[in-house]
Amino acid sequence: MRRRQFIHFAFARSSKVVLVVAADAEWLLYAGGAVAGMISSGAEAHLIRIGNDEKQSWDLQPEETALRNRRESEVAAKILGIRSVVSLGFRSSELRDVPHTTLRDRLMIHIRRLRPGVLFIPNPHTEHDRNLDRYYAGAAAEDAWHCARFANFLPAASDHGLEPHLVSEVYYYAPPVDPRRREPESTATFVPQPLQTDIGGAFARKLEAALALDTINRDRAMRLKQTLEASGQRLRVLDSVDGAVVRRIAEENVRGLARICAGGTSFAQAEEFRYAGIDFGIPREYR
Amino acid sequence: MHIAILLILAAVAAPAQDSLPLGKLPPGRVLLVAQPHHDDHTTDYGMGGLIARFVEHGFEGYYVRGSNDEKDGAHGYGRNDIINLKETWDAIRILGMKKVISLNWRNDFMNPIPLDELREQLIFVIRKYRPDAVLGHNPWEHYQKNPDHRNVARALVEACWLAGYETVHPEHFDLGLKPHSVPHYYGKGRLDWGLGQISNIAMELNESQERKKELAIAAHRNVYGSGGAARALSAELAKEGKYIPEFERAAGELEASDMITHWWMNWTSRQIGRKAGVKYAGSHNYTGGLYHLPGLREFVAQNAEPVR
């Protein structure tokens, strides 16, 4: 068994990064620091939102929720330095009944159009994540990564000039809830390996971007209050929830996640991935 | 699951977790169990003992059966459905539950069904009965051969939290229902059947709960009442010149097969109990509290206080 890998900073060999997100704030919470680090190193990043985030609010109608979350995602992406945001508009929390190939082919078009060297996708292999949109989106994104290189996919798009494209590095991200998320797989060839990346240099920007997701942050704060009340507990800070409290809870969440992901390393703040890089496709002994 | 399979599992079962912490019963008054089949709440690593414990502590229990169980039994689709539903009621009465709500999706045809529709039905039931705890399959099970189990579990774990969202199925609110999120989920856990079925707690069972667990599975006569298990076991042992003396005292193959069911269920509870330092227990994958908000757990642990 290989030991899990630590790298001091996420390093992209390519200058173009595409970040695929199912919904919610997950792209920022679980991958935002690494992407910000790559942008600081000169990479050009693009965000593809699959879901419309219409469910993620405390007291708004779905249409208003979707609109606000889209705008706030665009603001957060701009803070992080992301160049463009594509919103595919699928209804959030309902991805399970969208045909897999429908999702895959939409993503494949954007992969061929943007031609990234690095892809961030939700990890469909993670376990104990109760939001299964991430599973369906991740499975489609993984398939899109795989198929985008083959000329026999998307013939109409190929005819329009969208040539096959191979992405050489993939980061699978997930909330750190799977107790076995740091267990290495049997081989690095063809199987992404656990990776913890130092995001200390990009943490401030990640936090600033996360605080821009006001609708999602308010929803989280209110549901936290509700959950605690249901179990006979309270947080004094949540007695009266205003904008400052919402930001406080959001900040604690971002800091807490960074601490968890840094566990077992010398990093102060980190993010965790399953990483498919050069070892993934070409066995070390062949190079 | 048939007894013959249980016997094979008994032979290969190699508990991989040395110890399990004992869990406590959560506060509340309503328990909802949702599984695809008539017997899933009572099988070996099922929920029967824990259900009995919840009920003995004052919970009202409701069983949601996802499928129509038409394939389970030897009487043809229609009759199997009728018999299995009747025996589901027999089993839940033994466990002290109040009601079976059968969603009647076609048995073993649940892979291609619209899962959002199944999830909507589960959200509806959750909003109606407002459970404090839900028991079901673990959607991350590895080597789960029956897609009914996986699909109902996937729909269920999402239903448990989405039922609390006002933006999800607002049409329910016109019928008088209100949002309700489920704080405690107990998934099936058995590490001898794939890494995805990891257990993180054991729930202790007393003699009464263990006995109800054994009786509840035996209530499913349509699939467990053929006597075939005793016949098969006796034939295997006879090849080695052995026999089971207890079978000689049984009235027939049916009673002997019931003995096997009780021994197996009892053995399972004792094996799990041993890991937790008690006589009987069931093992589960529990998720609750703030497991879905890992970044806030430490902050809450340091700052939360009880409501006065």
Coordinates of C-alpha atoms in Angstrom, one line a residue:
Chain A
M1 CA 0.0 0.0 0.0
R2 CA 1.3 3.4 -0.9
R3 CA 1.1 6.0 1.8
R4 CA -1.3 8.8 1.1
Q5 CA 0.3 11.7 -0.8
F6 CA 0.8 15.2 0.6
I7 CA 1.6 18.0 -1.7
H8 CA 2.6 21.4 -0.5
F9 CA 0.5 23.2 -3.1
A10 CA -1.9 22.0 -5.8
F11 CA 0.1 22.3 -9.0
A12 CA -1.4 22.3 -12.4
R13 CA 0.8 21.4 -15.3
S14 CA -1.8 23.0 -17.5
S15 CA -2.8 26.6 -17.5
K16 CA -6.5 25.9 -17.8
V17 CA -8.8 24.5 -15.1
V18 CA -12.5 23.5 -15.2
L19 CA -14.4 23.0 -12.0
V20 CA -17.6 21.0 -12.3
V21 CA -20.2 21.4 -9.5
A22 CA -23.5 19.6 -8.8
A23 CA -25.0 22.3 -6.6
D24 CA -24.6 24.3 -3.5
A25 CA -21.4 25.8 -2.1
E26 CA -19.5 22.5 -2.5
W27 CA -17.1 23.8 -5.2
L28 CA -15.9 26.5 -2.9
L29 CA -16.0 24.5 0.3
Y30 CA -14.2 21.4 -0.9
A31 CA -12.1 22.7 -3.9
G32 CA -12.1 26.5 -3.8
G33 CA -8.7 26.8 -2.1
A34 CA -6.9 24.6 -4.6
V35 CA -8.4 26.3 -7.5
A36 CA -7.6 29.7 -6.1
G37 CA -4.0 28.5 -5.7
M38 CA -3.8 27.5 -9.3
I39 CA -5.3 30.8 -10.4
S40 CA -2.6 32.6 -8.4
S41 CA 0.0 30.5 -10.2
G42 CA -1.3 31.8 -13.5
A43 CA -4.1 29.3 -14.4
E44 CA -7.3 30.3 -16.1
A45 CA -10.3 28.7 -14.4
H46 CA -13.9 28.1 -15.4
L47 CA -16.9 26.9 -13.4
I48 CA -19.7 24.7 -14.7
R49 CA -22.8 24.6 -12.4
I50 CA -25.0 21.6 -13.2
G51 CA -27.8 22.2 -10.7
N52 CA -29.7 25.4 -10.4
D53 CA -29.7 25.5 -6.6
E54 CA -33.4 26.1 -6.5
K55 CA -33.9 24.3 -3.2
Q56 CA -31.0 25.8 -1.2
S57 CA -32.6 28.7 0.8
W58 CA -34.4 29.2 4.1
D59 CA -37.5 31.1 3.2
L60 CA -37.6 31.8 -0.5
Q61 CA -39.5 30.3 -3.4
P62 CA -37.6 28.0 -5.7
E63 CA -37.5 30.5 -8.6
E64 CA -36.1 33.3 -6.4
T65 CA -33.7 30.8 -4.7
A66 CA -32.3 29.7 -8.1
L67 CA -31.8 33.3 -9.3
R68 CA -30.1 34.5 -6.1
N69 CA -27.8 31.4 -5.9
R70 CA -26.8 31.9 -9.5
R71 CA -25.9 35.5 -9.0
E72 CA -24.1 34.8 -5.7
S73 CA -22.2 32.0 -7.3
E74 CA -21.0 34.3 -10.1
V75 CA -19.9 36.9 -7.5
A76 CA -18.0 34.2 -5.5
A77 CA -16.4 32.9 -8.6
K78 CA -15.2 36.4 -9.5
I79 CA -13.7 36.8 -6.1
L80 CA -11.9 33.6 -6.5
G81 CA -10.6 34.7 -9.9
I82 CA -12.7 32.3 -12.0
R83 CA -13.0 33.7 -15.5
S84 CA -16.4 32.3 -16.6
V85 CA -19.4 30.5 -15.0
V86 CA -21.6 28.2 -17.1
S87 CA -25.0 27.3 -15.5
L88 CA -26.6 24.3 -17.1
G89 CA -29.8 24.9 -15.2
F90 CA -30.8 21.3 -14.2
R91 CA -33.2 21.2 -11.2
S92 CA -31.2 20.7 -8.1
S93 CA -31.9 17.6 -6.0
E94 CA -33.5 16.0 -9.0
L95 CA -30.5 14.9 -10.9
R96 CA -31.2 11.3 -10.2
D97 CA -33.9 11.2 -12.9
V98 CA -31.9 13.1 -15.5
P99 CA -30.4 10.5 -18.0
H100 CA -26.8 10.0 -17.3
T101 CA -25.8 10.5 -20.9
T102 CA -27.7 13.9 -21.0
L103 CA -25.5 15.2 -18.2
R104 CA -22.4 13.6 -19.6
D105 CA -22.8 15.0 -23.1
R106 CA -23.5 18.6 -21.8
L107 CA -20.3 18.4 -19.8
M108 CA -18.4 16.8 -22.7
I109 CA -19.3 19.7 -24.9
H110 CA -17.8 22.2 -22.4
I111 CA -14.7 20.1 -21.8
R112 CA -14.1 20.0 -25.6
R113 CA -14.9 23.7 -25.9
L114 CA -12.7 24.9 -22.9
R115 CA -10.0 22.2 -23.4
P116 CA -8.7 22.2 -19.8
G117 CA -5.6 20.4 -18.5
V118 CA -7.1 20.1 -15.0
L119 CA -10.6 19.0 -14.1
F120 CA -12.2 19.2 -10.6
I121 CA -15.3 17.0 -10.3
P122 CA -17.5 15.7 -7.4
N123 CA -16.4 12.3 -6.3
P124 CA -19.1 9.8 -7.1
H125 CA -17.1 7.1 -5.3
T126 CA -17.3 8.8 -1.9
E127 CA -19.6 7.3 0.7
H128 CA -21.9 8.6 3.4
D129 CA -22.6 11.9 1.6
R130 CA -26.3 12.4 1.9
N131 CA -26.6 14.8 -1.1
L132 CA -26.7 12.3 -4.0
D133 CA -26.8 15.1 -6.6
R134 CA -23.0 14.9 -6.1
Y135 CA -23.0 11.3 -6.9
Y136 CA -25.0 11.6 -10.2
A137 CA -23.1 14.8 -11.2
G138 CA -19.8 13.2 -10.4
A139 CA -20.6 10.0 -12.3
A140 CA -21.5 12.0 -15.3
A141 CA -18.5 14.3 -15.0
E142 CA -16.2 11.3 -14.7
D143 CA -17.7 9.7 -17.8
A144 CA -17.4 13.0 -19.7
W145 CA -13.7 13.2 -18.8
H146 CA -13.3 9.7 -20.1
C147 CA -15.3 10.0 -23.3
A148 CA -14.3 13.5 -24.3
R149 CA -11.1 12.1 -25.7
F150 CA -12.8 9.8 -28.2
A151 CA -13.8 10.9 -31.6
N152 CA -16.8 8.7 -31.8
F153 CA -18.6 10.7 -29.1
L154 CA -20.6 13.8 -30.0
P155 CA -20.3 13.5 -33.8
A156 CA -22.4 16.6 -34.4
A157 CA -20.2 18.7 -32.2
S158 CA -17.1 17.2 -33.8
D159 CA -18.5 18.3 -37.2
H160 CA -18.7 21.8 -35.7
G161 CA -15.0 21.7 -34.8
L162 CA -15.1 20.5 -31.2
E163 CA -12.3 18.1 -31.4
P164 CA -11.7 15.2 -28.9
H165 CA -9.8 16.4 -25.8
L166 CA -7.9 14.5 -23.2
V167 CA -7.7 16.1 -19.7
S168 CA -4.5 14.9 -18.0
E169 CA -5.2 15.7 -14.3
V170 CA -8.4 15.2 -12.4
Y171 CA -9.2 16.1 -8.8
Y172 CA -12.2 14.4 -7.2
Y173 CA -13.6 16.4 -4.3
A174 CA -16.1 15.5 -1.6
P175 CA -17.2 16.6 1.8
P176 CA -14.9 15.0 4.4
V177 CA -17.6 12.6 5.8
D178 CA -16.4 9.3 4.5
P179 CA -14.4 7.6 7.3
R180 CA -12.3 5.7 4.7
R181 CA -11.6 8.7 2.5
R182 CA -7.9 8.7 3.2
E183 CA -7.3 5.0 2.6
P184 CA -5.2 4.5 -0.5
E185 CA -6.4 2.3 -3.3
S186 CA -4.4 -0.7 -4.2
T187 CA -2.5 1.0 -7.1
A188 CA -2.1 4.5 -8.4
T189 CA -2.4 3.2 -11.9
F190 CA -6.0 3.8 -13.1
V191 CA -7.1 4.5 -9.5
P192 CA -7.1 8.1 -8.1
Q193 CA -5.2 8.3 -4.8
P194 CA -5.9 10.4 -1.6
L195 CA -4.3 13.8 -1.6
Q196 CA -4.2 16.6 0.9
T197 CA -3.2 20.0 -0.5
D198 CA -2.1 23.1 1.5
I199 CA -4.4 26.0 0.8
G200 CA -2.9 28.4 3.3
G201 CA -1.8 30.8 0.6
A202 CA -5.3 30.9 -0.9
F203 CA -7.4 30.6 2.3
A204 CA -8.3 34.2 2.7
R205 CA -9.6 34.4 -0.9
K206 CA -11.6 31.2 -0.5
L207 CA -13.2 32.5 2.7
E208 CA -14.0 35.8 1.1
A209 CA -15.7 34.0 -1.8
A210 CA -17.6 31.7 0.5
L211 CA -19.0 34.6 2.4
A212 CA -20.5 35.9 -0.9
L213 CA -22.9 32.9 -1.0
D214 CA -25.3 34.7 1.2
T215 CA -28.5 32.7 0.4
I216 CA -26.8 29.3 1.0
N217 CA -25.0 30.6 4.1
R218 CA -28.3 31.8 5.6
D219 CA -29.9 28.5 4.8
R220 CA -27.1 26.7 6.6
A221 CA -27.2 28.9 9.7
M222 CA -31.0 28.6 10.0
R223 CA -31.0 24.8 9.5
L224 CA -28.2 24.5 12.0
K225 CA -30.3 26.4 14.5
Q226 CA -33.3 24.1 13.7
T227 CA -31.2 21.0 14.1
L228 CA -29.9 22.1 17.4
E229 CA -33.3 23.1 18.7
A230 CA -34.6 19.6 17.7
S231 CA -32.0 18.0 19.9
G232 CA -32.6 20.4 22.8
Q233 CA -29.5 22.5 22.2
R234 CA -28.8 26.1 21.3
L235 CA -26.0 28.3 20.2
R236 CA -26.3 31.8 21.7
V237 CA -24.9 33.3 18.5
L238 CA -28.0 31.9 16.6
D239 CA -30.6 33.4 19.0
S240 CA -31.0 36.3 16.6
V241 CA -29.8 35.5 13.0
D242 CA -28.8 38.5 11.0
G243 CA -26.2 39.0 8.3
A244 CA -23.3 39.1 10.7
V245 CA -24.3 35.8 12.3
V246 CA -24.8 34.2 8.9
R247 CA -21.3 35.2 7.9
R248 CA -19.9 34.1 11.3
I249 CA -21.4 30.6 10.9
A250 CA -20.2 30.4 7.3
E251 CA -16.7 31.4 8.3
E252 CA -16.6 28.8 11.1
N253 CA -17.6 26.2 8.6
V254 CA -14.9 27.1 6.1
R255 CA -12.3 27.2 8.9
G256 CA -13.5 23.9 10.4
L257 CA -13.4 22.1 7.0
A258 CA -9.8 23.4 6.4
R259 CA -8.7 22.1 9.8
I260 CA -10.3 18.7 9.2
C261 CA -8.7 18.4 5.8
A262 CA -5.3 19.4 7.2
G263 CA -5.5 16.7 9.9
G264 CA -2.3 14.5 9.9
T265 CA -0.3 17.0 8.0
S266 CA 1.8 20.0 8.9
F267 CA -0.6 22.3 7.0
A268 CA -2.7 24.8 8.8
Q269 CA -5.4 24.7 6.2
A270 CA -6.0 22.1 3.5
E271 CA -8.4 20.4 1.1
E272 CA -8.7 16.7 0.4
F273 CA -9.1 15.1 -2.9
R274 CA -8.7 11.9 -4.8
Y275 CA -6.2 12.7 -7.5
A276 CA -5.7 11.2 -10.9
G277 CA -2.4 12.6 -12.4
I278 CA 0.3 11.2 -14.4
D279 CA 0.6 8.0 -12.3
F280 CA -3.0 7.4 -13.0
G281 CA -2.6 6.7 -16.7
I282 CA 1.1 5.8 -17.0
P283 CA 2.6 3.4 -14.5
R284 CA 5.7 4.7 -12.8
E285 CA 7.8 1.8 -13.9
Y286 CA 7.1 2.6 -17.6
R287 CA 8.3 6.2 -17.4
Chain B
M1 CA -33.1 -14.1 2.1
H2 CA -33.5 -17.8 2.3
I3 CA -32.3 -20.0 5.1
A4 CA -29.9 -21.9 2.9
I5 CA -28.2 -18.7 2.1
L6 CA -28.1 -17.8 5.8
L7 CA -26.3 -21.1 6.4
I8 CA -23.7 -20.4 3.8
L9 CA -23.2 -16.9 5.3
A10 CA -22.8 -18.4 8.7
A11 CA -20.0 -20.5 7.4
V12 CA -18.1 -17.6 5.8
A13 CA -19.0 -14.8 8.1
A14 CA -15.7 -13.4 9.5
P15 CA -16.4 -10.3 11.7
A16 CA -13.8 -7.8 10.7
Q17 CA -14.6 -5.1 13.3
D18 CA -13.2 -6.1 16.7
S19 CA -15.3 -3.7 18.8
L20 CA -18.2 -1.4 18.4
P21 CA -19.3 1.4 20.7
L22 CA -22.7 1.0 22.2
G23 CA -25.3 3.5 21.0
K24 CA -28.0 5.1 23.0
L25 CA -31.7 5.4 21.9
P26 CA -32.4 8.9 20.7
P27 CA -35.2 10.9 22.3
G28 CA -38.5 11.0 20.5
R29 CA -41.7 9.2 20.0
V30 CA -42.0 8.1 16.3
L31 CA -40.0 5.5 14.4
L32 CA -40.3 4.9 10.7
V33 CA -38.7 1.9 9.0
A34 CA -38.6 2.0 5.2
Q35 CA -37.3 -1.0 3.2
P36 CA -38.1 -2.4 -0.2
H37 CA -39.4 -5.8 0.9
H38 CA -41.7 -7.5 3.4
D39 CA -38.9 -9.1 5.4
D40 CA -36.0 -6.6 5.2
H41 CA -36.8 -5.2 8.7
T42 CA -36.5 -8.6 10.2
T43 CA -33.6 -10.3 8.5
D44 CA -30.4 -11.4 10.2
Y45 CA -28.5 -8.1 10.1
G46 CA -31.8 -6.3 9.9
M47 CA -33.7 -4.1 12.3
G48 CA -36.1 -6.3 14.2
G49 CA -34.4 -6.2 17.6
L50 CA -33.8 -2.4 17.4
I51 CA -37.4 -1.8 16.3
A52 CA -38.6 -3.8 19.3
R53 CA -36.4 -1.7 21.6
F54 CA -37.7 1.5 20.2
V55 CA -41.3 0.3 20.7
E56 CA -40.6 -0.9 24.2
H57 CA -39.3 2.6 25.0
G58 CA -42.6 4.2 23.9
F59 CA -42.0 4.9 20.2
E60 CA -44.9 4.5 17.6
G61 CA -43.5 2.4 14.8
Y62 CA -44.5 2.5 11.1
Y63 CA -43.2 0.2 8.3
V64 CA -43.0 1.4 4.7
R65 CA -42.7 -1.5 2.3
G66 CA -41.4 -0.2 -1.0
S67 CA -42.3 -3.1 -3.3
N68 CA -45.1 -5.5 -3.7
D69 CA -43.0 -8.6 -3.1
E70 CA -44.6 -10.5 -5.9
K71 CA -41.4 -12.5 -6.6
D72 CA -41.0 -13.8 -3.0
G73 CA -42.7 -17.2 -2.6
A74 CA -44.0 -20.1 -4.7
H75 CA -47.6 -18.9 -5.3
G76 CA -47.3 -16.7 -8.4
Y77 CA -47.2 -12.9 -8.5
G78 CA -50.6 -12.0 -7.2
R79 CA -50.9 -14.4 -4.4
N80 CA -47.3 -13.9 -3.3
D81 CA -48.1 -10.2 -3.0
I82 CA -51.2 -10.8 -0.8
I83 CA -49.5 -13.4 1.4
N84 CA -46.3 -11.4 1.9
L85 CA -48.2 -8.2 2.8
K86 CA -50.3 -10.2 5.3
E87 CA -47.1 -11.6 6.8
T88 CA -45.5 -8.2 6.9
W89 CA -48.4 -7.2 9.2
D90 CA -47.8 -10.3 11.3
A91 CA -44.2 -9.4 11.7
I92 CA -44.7 -5.8 12.6
R93 CA -47.3 -6.8 15.2
I94 CA -44.8 -9.0 16.9
L95 CA -42.4 -6.1 17.0
G96 CA -45.1 -3.8 18.3
M97 CA -45.3 -1.5 15.3
K98 CA -48.6 0.2 14.4
K99 CA -49.0 0.1 10.6
V100 CA -47.6 -1.1 7.3
I101 CA -47.7 1.5 4.4
S102 CA -47.1 -0.4 1.2
L103 CA -45.9 1.7 -1.8
N104 CA -46.3 -1.4 -4.0
W105 CA -43.6 -0.7 -6.6
R106 CA -43.0 -3.8 -8.7
N107 CA -40.7 -6.1 -6.8
D108 CA -37.2 -6.5 -8.2
F109 CA -38.1 -4.0 -11.0
M110 CA -37.1 -0.9 -9.0
N111 CA -33.9 -0.1 -10.8
P112 CA -35.6 1.7 -13.7
I113 CA -38.4 3.4 -11.8
P114 CA -38.3 7.2 -11.5
L115 CA -36.5 7.5 -8.2
D116 CA -37.6 11.1 -7.6
E117 CA -41.1 9.7 -7.5
L118 CA -40.2 7.1 -5.0
R119 CA -38.4 9.8 -3.0
E120 CA -41.5 12.0 -3.1
Q121 CA -43.6 9.2 -1.6
L122 CA -41.1 8.8 1.2
I123 CA -40.9 12.6 1.8
F124 CA -44.7 12.5 2.0
V125 CA -44.7 9.7 4.6
I126 CA -42.0 11.5 6.6
R127 CA -44.0 14.7 6.6
K128 CA -47.1 12.9 7.6
Y129 CA -45.7 10.7 10.5
R130 CA -42.8 13.1 11.4
P131 CA -40.4 10.4 12.6
D132 CA -37.6 11.1 15.1
A133 CA -35.7 8.1 13.8
V134 CA -35.6 6.3 10.5
L135 CA -34.3 2.8 9.9
G136 CA -33.3 1.6 6.4
H137 CA -30.7 0.1 4.2
N138 CA -27.3 1.7 3.9
P139 CA -27.1 3.2 0.4
W140 CA -23.4 2.8 0.2
E141 CA -23.3 -0.9 0.6
H142 CA -20.7 -2.6 -1.6
Y143 CA -21.7 -5.8 -3.5
Q144 CA -25.3 -5.1 -2.9
K145 CA -26.8 -7.5 -5.5
N146 CA -30.4 -6.3 -5.1
P147 CA -31.0 -2.9 -6.7
D148 CA -34.3 -2.6 -4.7
H149 CA -32.2 -2.2 -1.5
R150 CA -29.9 0.3 -2.9
N151 CA -32.5 2.5 -4.6
V152 CA -34.9 2.6 -1.7
A153 CA -32.0 3.5 0.5
R154 CA -30.8 6.2 -1.8
A155 CA -34.2 7.7 -2.0
L156 CA -34.7 7.4 1.7
V157 CA -31.5 9.1 2.9
E158 CA -32.3 12.1 0.7
A159 CA -35.9 12.1 1.8
C160 CA -34.8 12.3 5.4
W161 CA -33.3 15.8 4.9
L162 CA -35.1 17.1 1.9
A163 CA -38.4 16.6 3.7
G164 CA -37.4 19.5 5.9
Y165 CA -37.1 21.9 3.0
E166 CA -40.0 24.3 2.1
T167 CA -38.7 24.4 -1.5
V168 CA -39.2 20.6 -1.9
H169 CA -42.6 19.4 -3.0
P170 CA -44.5 22.4 -1.8
E171 CA -47.8 20.8 -3.0
H172 CA -47.6 18.7 0.2
F173 CA -48.2 21.8 2.2
D174 CA -51.6 22.4 0.5
L175 CA -52.6 19.0 2.0
G176 CA -51.8 20.1 5.5
L177 CA -48.4 18.6 5.8
K178 CA -45.4 20.6 7.1
P179 CA -41.7 20.3 6.6
H180 CA -39.9 17.8 8.8
S181 CA -36.3 16.7 8.7
V182 CA -35.3 13.4 10.3
P183 CA -32.5 13.8 12.9
H184 CA -31.5 10.1 13.3
Y185 CA -30.8 7.5 10.6
Y186 CA -29.8 3.9 11.3
G187 CA -28.6 2.0 8.2
K188 CA -28.0 -1.7 8.0
G189 CA -24.4 -2.5 8.7
R190 CA -22.5 -5.7 8.3
L191 CA -18.8 -5.5 7.5
D192 CA -18.6 -9.2 6.5
W193 CA -20.5 -8.3 3.4
G194 CA -18.5 -5.5 1.8
L195 CA -16.6 -2.4 3.0
G196 CA -19.5 -0.1 2.3
Q197 CA -21.6 -1.7 5.0
I198 CA -19.4 -0.5 7.8
S199 CA -21.1 -0.3 11.2
N200 CA -20.3 2.4 13.6
I201 CA -22.5 1.5 16.5
A202 CA -24.0 -1.5 18.3
M203 CA -27.4 -1.2 19.8
E204 CA -27.9 -3.5 22.8
L205 CA -30.9 -5.8 22.9
N206 CA -32.5 -7.4 25.9
E207 CA -33.9 -10.9 26.0
S208 CA -37.4 -9.7 25.1
Q209 CA -36.2 -7.7 22.1
E210 CA -34.0 -10.6 20.9
R211 CA -36.9 -13.0 21.2
K212 CA -39.2 -10.6 19.2
K213 CA -36.5 -10.3 16.5
E214 CA -36.4 -14.1 16.2
L215 CA -40.2 -14.4 16.1
A216 CA -40.6 -11.6 13.6
I217 CA -38.5 -13.1 10.9
A218 CA -40.1 -16.5 11.4
A219 CA -43.5 -14.8 10.7
H220 CA -42.6 -14.7 7.0
R221 CA -43.9 -18.2 6.4
N222 CA -44.2 -17.8 2.7
V223 CA -40.5 -17.6 2.2
Y224 CA -39.0 -19.1 5.4
G225 CA -41.7 -21.8 6.2
S226 CA -40.9 -24.5 3.7
G227 CA -38.8 -26.7 5.8
G228 CA -36.2 -26.8 3.1
A229 CA -33.4 -25.4 5.3
A230 CA -33.6 -28.3 7.8
R231 CA -33.9 -30.8 4.9
A232 CA -30.8 -29.3 3.2
L233 CA -28.7 -29.1 6.4
S234 CA -29.6 -32.7 7.4
A235 CA -28.7 -34.0 4.0
E236 CA -25.3 -32.2 4.1
L237 CA -24.5 -33.5 7.6
A238 CA -25.6 -37.0 6.7
K239 CA -22.8 -37.2 4.1
E240 CA -20.4 -36.8 7.0
G241 CA -22.4 -39.3 9.2
K242 CA -23.6 -36.5 11.5
Y243 CA -27.0 -35.2 12.6
I244 CA -28.5 -32.5 14.8
P245 CA -30.1 -34.1 17.8
E246 CA -32.5 -31.2 18.3
F247 CA -34.0 -32.1 14.9
E248 CA -35.0 -35.5 16.2
R249 CA -37.2 -33.8 18.8
A250 CA -38.9 -31.5 16.2
A251 CA -42.3 -32.3 15.0
G252 CA -41.2 -32.1 11.4
E253 CA -39.0 -30.3 8.9
L254 CA -40.9 -27.1 9.4
E255 CA -40.2 -26.9 13.1
A256 CA -36.6 -27.9 12.5
S257 CA -36.2 -25.1 10.0
D258 CA -37.7 -22.7 12.5
M259 CA -35.0 -23.9 15.0
I260 CA -32.4 -22.9 12.4
T261 CA -33.9 -19.5 12.0
H262 CA -33.9 -18.9 15.8
W263 CA -30.3 -20.2 16.2
W264 CA -29.0 -18.0 13.3
M265 CA -30.7 -14.9 14.5
N266 CA -29.6 -15.5 18.1
W267 CA -26.0 -16.2 17.0
T268 CA -25.9 -13.0 15.0
S269 CA -27.0 -10.9 18.0
R270 CA -24.5 -12.7 20.2
Q271 CA -21.7 -12.1 17.8
I272 CA -22.4 -8.4 17.6
G273 CA -23.1 -8.2 21.3
R274 CA -19.6 -9.6 22.0
K275 CA -18.0 -6.7 20.1
A276 CA -19.9 -4.3 22.3
G277 CA -19.4 -6.2 25.6
V278 CA -23.1 -7.1 26.0
K279 CA -25.0 -10.3 25.5
Y280 CA -27.1 -9.3 22.5
A281 CA -26.9 -6.4 20.1
G282 CA -27.5 -5.3 16.5
S283 CA -25.0 -3.4 14.5
H284 CA -25.8 -0.3 12.5
N285 CA -24.4 2.6 10.5
Y286 CA -25.7 5.5 12.4
T287 CA -25.8 9.1 11.0
G288 CA -27.3 11.9 12.8
G289 CA -26.6 15.2 14.5
L290 CA -24.2 17.3 12.5
Y291 CA -22.5 14.5 10.5
H292 CA -23.4 16.3 7.3
L293 CA -21.8 19.5 8.5
P294 CA -18.3 18.3 9.5
G295 CA -16.9 21.9 9.4
L296 CA -19.2 23.0 12.2
R297 CA -19.0 20.1 14.6
E298 CA -16.1 21.4 16.6
F299 CA -17.6 24.9 16.8
V300 CA -20.9 23.6 18.0
A301 CA -19.3 21.2 20.4
Q302 CA -17.4 24.1 22.0
N303 CA -20.3 26.5 22.1
A304 CA -23.6 24.7 22.3
E305 CA -25.6 24.6 25.5
P306 CA -28.8 22.9 26.5
V307 CA -32.0 24.7 26.0
R308 CA -33.6 25.5 29.4

